[in-house]
Amino acid sequence: EAGVTQSPTHLIKTRGQQATLRCSPISGHTSVYWYQQALGLGLQFLLWYDEGEERNRGNFPPRFSGRQFPNYSSELNVNALELEDSALYLCASSLAIGQGYGYTFGSGTRLTVV
Amino acid sequence: AQSVTQLGSHVSVSEGALVLLRCNYSSSVPPYLFWYVQYPNQGLQLLLKYTSAATLVKGINGFEAEFKKSETSFHLTKPSAHMSDAAEYFCAVSGDTGFQKLVFGTGTRLLVSP
């Protein structure tokens, strides 16, 4: 069974540009979660999508947005990039119900803003 | 609402010594509890989980955790540390009702010295 896949692995952008990060969940998982892991700040919850809908949003500005496609894959967009957006962005997937399953994480996208 | 507190951002042990990583939770409903491990520049990997079955849960790589409701704790232990255990460890909690996301602690970095 394929795990959660994220692309690209690394991304280098210039301040002010836009970044698009992609995530494919495990087959059968309908929920996708995005986290930001900046140096020294732990896991910061960004967004939760399920069945194409945004279910919950963390404390991030609107320039962080995303969507979930009919095949349950997801995209995270970061507009007007700032230097402090440099971080590891982690995607996770789970079954929407039965939270006892926990999350399965991808390996992340390392975003560097210069 | 759920929350997790991990005591100690860094824990240092010698190879062969007992590993004890502390996690206390708060939950308004019976919780599901998880421990994840993160190696450098990788995503999070599930170590073990508690889902209201046995209170002593065994996971991968020789780790185990005990759910103690009276102490609202879910501490992670391993009898003998290996150098390969050096990583960051995250405790997480979710409720067993409704449509709830996992809430993560701030993480504990385990350092293992020879």
XYZ file of N, CA and C in Angstrom:
684
model
N 0.862 -1.200 0.000
C 0.000 0.000 0.000
C 0.886 1.232 0.000
N 0.646 2.141 -0.939
C 1.435 3.362 -1.007
C 1.079 4.244 0.179
N 2.095 4.936 0.704
C 1.870 5.836 1.820
C 1.419 7.187 1.329
N 1.487 8.163 2.215
C 1.171 9.548 1.860
C 2.354 10.109 1.083
N 2.092 10.630 -0.086
C 3.173 11.177 -0.905
C 3.022 12.681 -1.033
N 4.156 13.358 -0.902
C 4.189 14.812 -1.014
C 5.179 15.219 -2.093
N 4.823 16.273 -2.800
C 5.737 16.798 -3.810
C 5.630 18.320 -3.850
N 6.715 18.998 -4.198
C 8.052 18.431 -4.345
C 8.687 18.152 -2.985
N 9.826 17.530 -2.977
C 10.541 17.276 -1.735
C 11.150 18.565 -1.200
N 11.716 19.327 -2.091
C 12.308 20.611 -1.740
C 11.795 21.672 -2.700
N 11.676 22.894 -2.181
C 11.177 23.995 -2.992
C 11.871 25.263 -2.513
N 12.480 25.962 -3.459
C 13.125 27.232 -3.123
C 12.404 28.341 -3.875
N 11.952 29.333 -3.141
C 11.213 30.445 -3.722
C 11.783 31.761 -3.222
N 11.481 32.792 -3.968
C 11.890 34.138 -3.597
C 10.752 34.817 -2.831
N 11.121 35.655 -1.891
C 10.126 36.393 -1.116
C 9.146 37.101 -2.057
N 7.857 36.982 -1.766
C 6.817 37.592 -2.580
C 6.205 36.646 -3.604
N 6.894 35.552 -3.895
C 6.356 34.596 -4.857
C 5.286 33.718 -4.213
N 4.712 32.823 -5.012
C 3.725 31.866 -4.543
C 4.327 30.468 -4.578
N 3.926 29.654 -3.606
C 4.363 28.257 -3.568
C 3.144 27.350 -3.569
N 3.261 26.244 -4.293
C 2.199 25.235 -4.317
C 2.782 23.896 -3.918
N 2.202 23.316 -2.896
C 2.648 22.030 -2.375
C 1.517 21.026 -2.572
N 1.878 19.785 -2.881
C 0.876 18.784 -3.201
C 0.993 17.562 -2.299
N -0.158 16.916 -2.107
C -0.230 15.769 -1.201
C -1.227 14.752 -1.744
N -0.799 13.498 -1.796
C -1.705 12.405 -2.149
C -1.882 11.505 -0.935
N -3.113 11.357 -0.456
C -3.323 10.553 0.755
C -3.277 9.055 0.459
N -3.280 8.289 1.508
C -3.395 6.845 1.375
C -4.755 6.522 0.765
N -4.777 5.523 -0.095
C -6.024 5.128 -0.737
C -7.077 4.792 0.318
N -8.254 5.406 0.171
C -9.332 5.170 1.127
C -9.438 6.212 2.218
N -8.384 7.005 2.404
C -8.426 8.088 3.382
C -9.081 9.306 2.752
N -10.038 9.871 3.476
C -10.740 11.025 2.919
C -10.322 12.341 3.561
N -9.654 12.267 4.705
C -9.208 13.483 5.389
C -7.737 13.744 5.124
N -7.424 15.013 4.867
C -6.047 15.451 4.671
C -5.774 16.633 5.606
N -4.638 16.590 6.255
C -4.243 17.631 7.196
C -2.900 18.203 6.771
N -2.740 19.507 6.955
C -1.475 20.174 6.677
C -0.919 20.789 7.954
N 0.378 20.580 8.146
C 1.079 21.155 9.295
C 2.323 21.887 8.822
N 2.668 22.942 9.539
C 3.928 23.635 9.315
C 4.851 23.321 10.480
N 6.074 22.975 10.159
C 7.058 22.709 11.205
C 8.271 23.605 10.951
N 8.218 24.768 11.563
C 9.347 25.688 11.459
C 10.334 25.379 12.572
N 11.569 25.780 12.364
C 12.637 25.463 13.307
C 12.279 25.963 14.702
N 12.258 25.020 15.650
C 12.019 25.393 17.042
C 10.579 25.661 17.417
N 9.634 25.475 16.486
C 8.240 25.807 16.776
C 7.320 24.598 16.815
N 7.840 23.409 16.698
C 6.978 22.235 16.762
C 6.031 22.170 15.582
N 4.982 21.372 15.733
C 3.993 21.189 14.672
C 2.883 22.217 14.832
N 2.716 23.046 13.826
C 1.640 24.031 13.845
C 0.571 23.606 12.842
N -0.658 23.397 13.346
C -1.749 22.960 12.490
C -2.146 24.070 11.525
N -2.236 23.730 10.254
C -2.610 24.683 9.212
C -4.051 24.492 8.760
N -4.348 23.325 8.179
C -5.637 23.121 7.517
C -6.031 21.657 7.605
N -7.355 21.440 7.565
C -7.926 20.095 7.552
C -9.003 20.068 6.485
N -8.864 19.150 5.543
C -9.858 18.964 4.496
C -10.442 17.567 4.598
N -11.739 17.486 4.345
C -12.393 16.194 4.265
C -13.536 16.279 3.266
N -13.603 15.305 2.407
C -14.645 15.261 1.372
C -14.737 16.577 0.600
N -13.599 17.164 0.349
C -13.552 18.373 -0.454
C -13.845 19.657 0.296
N -14.161 19.545 1.573
C -14.516 20.724 2.352
C -13.418 21.054 3.366
N -13.238 22.327 3.642
C -12.325 22.755 4.707
C -13.053 22.581 6.035
N -12.511 21.734 6.908
C -13.157 21.424 8.180
C -12.656 22.283 9.324
N -11.397 22.639 9.246
C -10.818 23.416 10.336
C -9.583 24.131 9.808
N -9.273 25.237 10.451
C -8.151 26.045 10.025
C -7.388 26.504 11.253
N -6.081 26.468 11.165
C -5.248 26.937 12.252
C -5.086 28.448 12.203
N -4.274 28.956 13.099
C -4.084 30.395 13.245
C -3.018 30.900 12.268
N -3.350 30.898 11.004
C -2.464 31.359 9.940
C -3.190 32.396 9.096
N -2.433 33.306 8.480
C -3.084 34.342 7.662
C -3.726 33.750 6.415
N -4.630 34.514 5.787
C -5.370 34.011 4.614
C -4.492 33.690 3.420
N -3.258 34.180 3.402
C -2.408 33.853 2.259
C -2.009 32.370 2.253
N -2.315 31.671 3.348
C -2.200 30.216 3.367
C -3.577 29.656 3.016
N -3.651 28.950 1.909
C -4.937 28.403 1.499
C -4.709 27.046 0.861
N -5.793 26.359 0.601
C -5.639 25.053 -0.032
C -6.949 24.573 -0.588
N -6.893 23.362 -1.073
C -8.114 22.731 -1.536
C -7.912 21.227 -1.571
N -9.030 20.529 -1.648
C -8.988 19.079 -1.774
C -9.770 18.708 -3.028
N -9.199 17.845 -3.805
C -9.782 17.448 -5.075
C -10.696 16.227 -4.910
N -11.507 15.922 -5.935
C -12.429 14.775 -5.825
C -11.738 13.452 -5.535
N -10.472 13.319 -5.922
C -9.752 12.072 -5.626
C -9.086 12.120 -4.247
N -9.419 13.143 -3.463
C -8.956 13.370 -2.089
C -7.525 13.885 -1.988
N -6.823 14.023 -3.105
C -5.518 14.671 -3.019
C -5.725 16.140 -2.648
N -4.655 16.765 -2.227
C -4.801 18.133 -1.723
C -3.628 18.995 -2.164
N -3.877 20.270 -2.159
C -2.882 21.257 -2.547
C -2.869 22.346 -1.480
N -1.671 22.756 -1.105
C -1.511 23.888 -0.189
C -0.843 25.009 -0.966
N -1.440 26.177 -0.945
C -0.890 27.347 -1.610
C -0.482 28.391 -0.579
N 0.687 28.931 -0.769
C 1.151 30.014 0.083
C 1.484 31.188 -0.821
N 0.727 32.257 -0.667
C 0.924 33.451 -1.485
C 1.811 34.462 -0.771
N 2.373 35.364 -1.550
C 3.174 36.462 -0.998
C 4.152 35.945 0.045
N 4.999 35.025 -0.378
C 5.902 34.349 0.546
C 6.760 35.313 1.352
N 6.908 34.972 2.630
C 7.777 35.725 3.528
C 8.895 34.802 4.012
N 9.979 35.407 4.454
C 11.137 34.615 4.881
C 10.751 33.622 5.976
N 9.853 34.042 6.870
C 9.479 33.171 7.996
C 8.573 32.006 7.593
N 8.201 31.939 6.309
C 7.435 30.791 5.821
C 8.354 29.603 5.557
N 9.651 29.819 5.625
C 10.596 28.723 5.443
C 10.372 27.683 6.537
N 10.075 26.461 6.117
C 9.728 25.409 7.078
C 9.563 24.097 6.345
N 9.390 23.038 7.132
C 8.984 21.737 6.600
C 7.463 21.680 6.671
N 6.822 21.436 5.537
C 5.368 21.342 5.501
C 4.992 19.866 5.402
N 4.249 19.424 6.379
C 3.873 18.021 6.471
C 2.400 17.845 6.149
N 2.123 16.829 5.380
C 0.758 16.435 5.066
C 0.492 15.100 5.750
N -0.712 14.918 6.221
C -1.104 13.647 6.829
C -2.496 13.300 6.335
N -2.810 12.018 6.349
C -4.162 11.605 5.982
C -4.717 10.635 7.009
N -6.031 10.528 7.042
C -6.687 9.590 7.962
C -8.074 9.277 7.435
N -8.656 8.272 8.022
C -10.071 8.051 7.798
C -10.819 9.172 8.511
N -11.914 9.592 7.932
C -12.627 10.739 8.495
C -13.269 10.410 9.827
N -13.688 9.184 9.976
C -14.329 8.811 11.235
C -13.448 7.813 11.935
N -13.705 7.584 13.194
C -12.893 6.628 13.942
C -11.508 7.172 14.154
N -11.410 8.223 14.955
C -10.125 8.877 15.125
C -9.108 8.016 15.840
N -9.482 6.836 16.243
C -8.511 5.928 16.833
C -7.476 5.429 15.851
N -7.684 5.683 14.575
C -6.694 5.264 13.594
C -5.480 6.167 13.583
N -5.632 7.401 14.012
C -4.508 8.319 13.959
C -4.240 8.794 12.542
N -3.127 9.454 12.383
C -2.738 9.995 11.094
C -1.558 9.219 10.525
N -1.471 9.211 9.194
C -0.274 8.746 8.510
C 0.342 9.950 7.816
N 1.605 10.197 8.086
C 2.276 11.387 7.563
C 3.100 11.080 6.333
N 3.209 12.082 5.473
C 4.171 12.049 4.397
C 5.527 12.518 4.896
N 6.491 12.535 4.002
C 7.858 12.914 4.378
C 8.096 14.414 4.361
N 7.112 15.142 3.819
C 7.185 16.591 3.891
C 7.785 17.258 2.661
N 7.502 18.540 2.561
C 8.127 19.420 1.566
C 8.903 20.479 2.329
N 10.178 20.573 2.036
C 11.021 21.596 2.667
C 10.954 22.853 1.803
N 10.300 23.891 2.309
C 10.185 25.165 1.605
C 11.214 26.143 2.148
N 11.998 26.672 1.255
C 12.978 27.682 1.629
C 12.659 28.960 0.879
N 12.476 30.051 1.602
C 12.190 31.358 1.013
C 13.427 32.232 1.160
N 13.908 32.733 0.028
C 15.147 33.544 0.050
C 14.874 34.962 -0.418
N -12.665 19.867 24.629
C -11.429 20.179 23.907
C -10.290 19.349 24.491
N -9.325 19.058 23.650
C -8.183 18.248 24.072
C -6.900 19.073 24.055
N -5.965 18.696 24.902
C -4.629 19.303 24.888
C -3.629 18.300 25.421
N -2.371 18.540 25.102
C -1.284 17.655 25.516
C -0.131 18.493 26.029
N 0.465 18.048 27.106
C 1.668 18.686 27.634
C 2.790 17.668 27.677
N 3.887 17.983 27.035
C 5.071 17.137 27.099
C 6.095 17.843 27.966
N 6.463 17.203 29.045
C 7.405 17.796 29.987
C 8.832 17.532 29.526
N 9.571 18.616 29.324
C 10.948 18.482 28.893
C 11.069 18.538 27.387
N 11.654 19.617 26.888
C 11.836 19.723 25.440
C 13.008 18.863 24.975
N 13.925 18.563 25.925
C 15.067 17.713 25.625
C 15.255 16.719 26.764
N 15.540 15.469 26.390
C 15.870 14.439 27.371
C 17.143 13.753 26.911
N 18.109 13.653 27.799
C 19.386 13.012 27.470
C 19.551 11.739 28.286
N 19.922 10.662 27.592
C 20.178 9.391 28.266
C 21.451 8.786 27.687
N 22.016 7.854 28.407
C 23.143 7.089 27.893
C 22.625 5.824 27.206
N 23.390 5.349 26.275
C 23.016 4.112 25.593
C 22.871 3.006 26.629
N 21.753 2.268 26.548
C 21.489 1.201 27.501
C 20.644 1.622 28.684
N 20.472 2.909 28.877
C 19.679 3.412 30.008
C 18.203 3.424 29.668
N 17.381 3.549 30.715
C 15.934 3.639 30.543
C 15.562 4.956 29.872
N 14.624 4.863 28.944
C 14.069 6.059 28.325
C 12.684 6.308 28.912
N 12.453 7.539 29.365
C 11.135 7.940 29.873
C 10.803 9.307 29.310
N 9.781 9.365 28.470
C 9.312 10.629 27.917
C 7.895 10.846 28.432
N 7.676 12.036 28.999
C 6.417 12.279 29.714
C 5.374 12.987 28.856
N 4.139 12.564 29.033
C 3.016 13.180 28.321
C 1.815 13.181 29.253
N 1.249 14.349 29.449
C -0.009 14.481 30.176
C -1.045 15.093 29.251
N -2.255 14.621 29.372
C -3.287 15.077 28.448
C -4.463 15.665 29.208
N -5.248 16.406 28.466
C -6.523 16.905 28.969
C -7.558 16.634 27.894
N -8.667 16.042 28.293
C -9.700 15.728 27.312
C -11.064 15.733 27.982
N -12.036 16.295 27.302
C -13.395 16.368 27.839
C -14.187 15.097 27.538
N -13.608 14.230 26.709
C -14.240 12.951 26.383
C -13.158 11.878 26.485
N -13.552 10.606 26.557
C -12.520 9.554 26.591
C -11.549 9.721 25.433
N -10.264 9.706 25.740
C -9.285 10.051 24.700
C -8.759 8.862 23.911
N -8.312 9.165 22.725
C -7.376 8.311 22.013
C -6.018 8.998 22.147
N -4.967 8.238 22.380
C -3.643 8.808 22.607
C -2.614 8.141 21.706
N -1.662 8.925 21.259
C -0.693 8.457 20.280
C 0.701 8.973 20.640
N 1.700 8.196 20.253
C 3.086 8.661 20.236
C 3.616 8.505 18.818
N 4.240 9.590 18.343
C 4.885 9.592 17.042
C 6.369 9.887 17.230
N 7.174 9.398 16.280
C 8.604 9.703 16.274
C 8.966 10.362 14.948
N 9.867 11.334 15.029
C 10.329 12.021 13.830
C 11.846 12.018 13.784
N 12.389 11.397 12.753
C 13.827 11.447 12.520
C 14.140 12.676 11.670
N 15.379 13.162 11.700
C 15.712 14.416 11.005
C 15.261 14.433 9.550
N 14.606 15.535 9.198
C 14.167 15.785 7.816
C 13.213 14.718 7.286
N 12.460 14.132 8.183
C 11.458 13.152 7.778
C 10.099 13.512 8.367
N 9.074 12.812 7.913
C 7.752 12.969 8.494
C 7.648 12.229 9.814
N 6.457 12.240 10.387
C 6.235 11.559 11.654
C 5.787 10.116 11.413
N 6.300 9.226 12.262
C 5.960 7.808 12.166
C 5.251 7.380 13.448
N 4.150 6.660 13.298
C 3.404 6.221 14.471
C 4.179 5.151 15.231
N 4.404 5.404 16.534
C 5.069 4.438 17.409
C 4.065 3.489 18.041
N 3.004 4.064 18.603
C 1.983 3.274 19.279
C 0.756 4.146 19.522
N -0.353 3.472 19.889
C -1.573 4.221 20.158
C -2.415 3.507 21.207
N -3.164 4.298 21.949
C -4.119 3.800 22.929
C -5.518 4.156 22.440
N -6.365 3.117 22.346
C -7.731 3.360 21.860
C -8.738 2.648 22.740
N -8.539 2.723 24.051
C -9.469 2.236 25.070
C -9.485 0.732 25.217
N -8.500 0.045 24.712
C -8.371 -1.395 24.959
C -7.418 -1.562 26.152
N -6.349 -2.307 26.006
C -5.400 -2.502 27.090
C -4.726 -1.191 27.454
N -4.526 -0.976 28.754
C -3.915 0.290 29.180
C -2.410 0.312 28.943
N -1.781 -0.845 28.856
C -0.359 -0.909 28.518
C -0.254 -1.243 27.038
N 0.313 -0.325 26.314
C 0.356 -0.445 24.859
C 1.800 -0.661 24.418
N 2.003 -1.660 23.606
C 3.346 -1.912 23.065
C 3.409 -1.423 21.631
N 4.533 -0.802 21.305
C 4.687 -0.265 19.975
C 5.902 -0.828 19.268
N 6.332 -0.113 18.247
C 7.494 -0.560 17.475
C 8.780 -0.176 18.188
N 9.865 -0.824 17.792
C 11.208 -0.506 18.276
C 11.369 -0.650 19.782
N 10.551 -1.493 20.414
C 10.683 -1.767 21.841
C 10.069 -0.745 22.763
N 9.361 0.227 22.242
C 8.714 1.247 23.056
C 7.360 0.752 23.576
N 6.970 1.268 24.713
C 5.645 1.017 25.248
C 5.183 2.231 26.040
N 3.875 2.308 26.254
C 3.310 3.416 27.011
C 2.132 2.898 27.821
N 1.922 3.516 28.969
C 0.828 3.102 29.835
C -0.155 4.238 30.019
N -1.412 3.957 29.744
C -2.471 4.930 29.953
C -2.900 4.886 31.415
N -2.786 6.018 32.101
C -3.219 6.117 33.494
C -4.249 7.236 33.592
N -5.495 6.822 33.679
C -6.585 7.801 33.687
C -6.518 8.692 34.923
N -6.198 8.101 36.068
C -6.177 8.867 37.313
C -5.113 9.957 37.291
N -4.064 9.738 36.525
C -2.988 10.715 36.436
C -3.041 11.500 35.122
N -3.998 11.216 34.292
C -4.120 11.797 32.928
C -2.763 11.791 32.233
N -2.117 10.614 32.274
C -0.785 10.522 31.686
C -0.711 9.395 30.664
N 0.267 9.507 29.805
C 0.530 8.486 28.775
C 2.026 8.555 28.474
N 2.831 8.206 29.448
C 4.279 8.316 29.319
C 4.842 7.193 28.446
N 5.863 7.536 27.691
C 6.523 6.595 26.773
C 7.803 6.079 27.421
N 8.008 4.763 27.362
C 9.206 4.191 27.958
C 9.847 3.166 27.037
N 11.138 2.977 27.273
C 11.890 1.909 26.617
C 12.969 1.480 27.602
N 13.094 0.190 27.866
C 14.011 -0.265 28.921
C 15.471 0.083 28.658
N 15.887 0.042 27.385
C 17.294 0.219 27.076
C 17.443 1.037 25.804
N 18.009 2.216 25.925
C 18.121 3.119 24.784
C 19.207 2.673 23.812
N 18.912 2.850 22.519
C 19.906 2.632 21.472
C 20.229 3.971 20.841
N 21.400 4.050 20.241
C 21.782 5.288 19.548
C 20.750 5.657 18.491
N 20.160 4.639 17.858
C 19.194 4.890 16.780
C 17.874 5.471 17.289
N 17.692 5.513 18.611
C 16.461 6.092 19.167
C 16.503 7.624 19.207
N 17.659 8.186 18.947
C 17.777 9.648 18.970
C 16.879 10.247 17.893
N 15.914 11.040 18.325
C 14.908 11.585 17.420
C 14.025 12.526 18.236
N 13.011 13.082 17.585
C 12.029 13.885 18.300
C 10.745 13.075 18.427
N 10.137 13.161 19.589
C 8.963 12.366 19.900
C 7.795 13.287 20.233
N 6.653 12.980 19.619
C 5.454 13.793 19.805
C 4.330 12.937 20.383
N 3.693 13.455 21.408
C 2.491 12.859 21.964
C 1.289 13.580 21.359
N 0.189 12.860 21.127
C -0.994 13.487 20.541
C -2.251 12.872 21.145
N -3.317 13.651 21.149
C -4.592 13.214 21.724
C -5.738 13.557 20.787
N -6.730 12.677 20.784
C -7.968 12.959 20.073
C -9.107 12.406 20.907
N -10.291 12.959 20.742
C -11.446 12.436 21.444
C -12.048 11.262 20.692
N -12.850 10.476 21.368
C -13.437 9.300 20.715
C -14.849 9.580 20.197
N -15.254 10.824 20.275
C -16.584 11.169 19.779
C -16.472 12.333 18.808
N -17.389 12.352 17.891
C -17.439 13.486 16.986
C -16.335 13.463 15.950
N -16.130 14.567 15.421
C -15.277 14.737 14.251
C -14.113 15.601 14.674
N -13.109 14.967 15.284
C -12.070 15.742 15.944
C -10.700 15.455 15.349
N -9.872 16.471 15.310
C -8.518 16.284 14.805
C -7.586 15.943 15.958
N -6.408 15.421 15.621
C -5.388 15.162 16.625
C -4.774 16.481 17.086
N -4.519 16.561 18.376
C -3.822 17.709 18.941
C -2.461 17.212 19.411
N -1.396 17.853 18.941
C -0.038 17.403 19.222
C 0.594 18.224 20.341
N 1.479 17.562 21.087
C 2.330 18.267 22.028
C 3.464 18.950 21.294
N 4.292 19.650 22.055
C 5.368 20.446 21.461
C 6.600 19.615 21.143
N 6.595 18.350 21.530
C 7.693 17.467 21.177
C 8.789 17.412 22.223
N 9.468 16.267 22.294
C 10.632 16.077 23.152
C 11.744 15.476 22.320
N 12.873 16.150 22.326
C 14.024 15.629 21.589
C 14.811 14.698 22.497
N 14.979 13.466 22.055
C 15.746 12.473 22.809
C 17.172 12.422 22.281
N 18.107 12.648 23.169
C 19.526 12.570 22.845
C 20.103 11.338 23.518
N 20.836 10.517 22.766
C 21.418 9.297 23.309
C 22.936 9.375 23.150
N 23.621 9.275 24.268
C 25.080 9.355 24.225
C 25.680 7.964 24.421
N 26.852 7.742 23.812
C 27.473 6.415 23.914
C 28.042 6.143 25.307
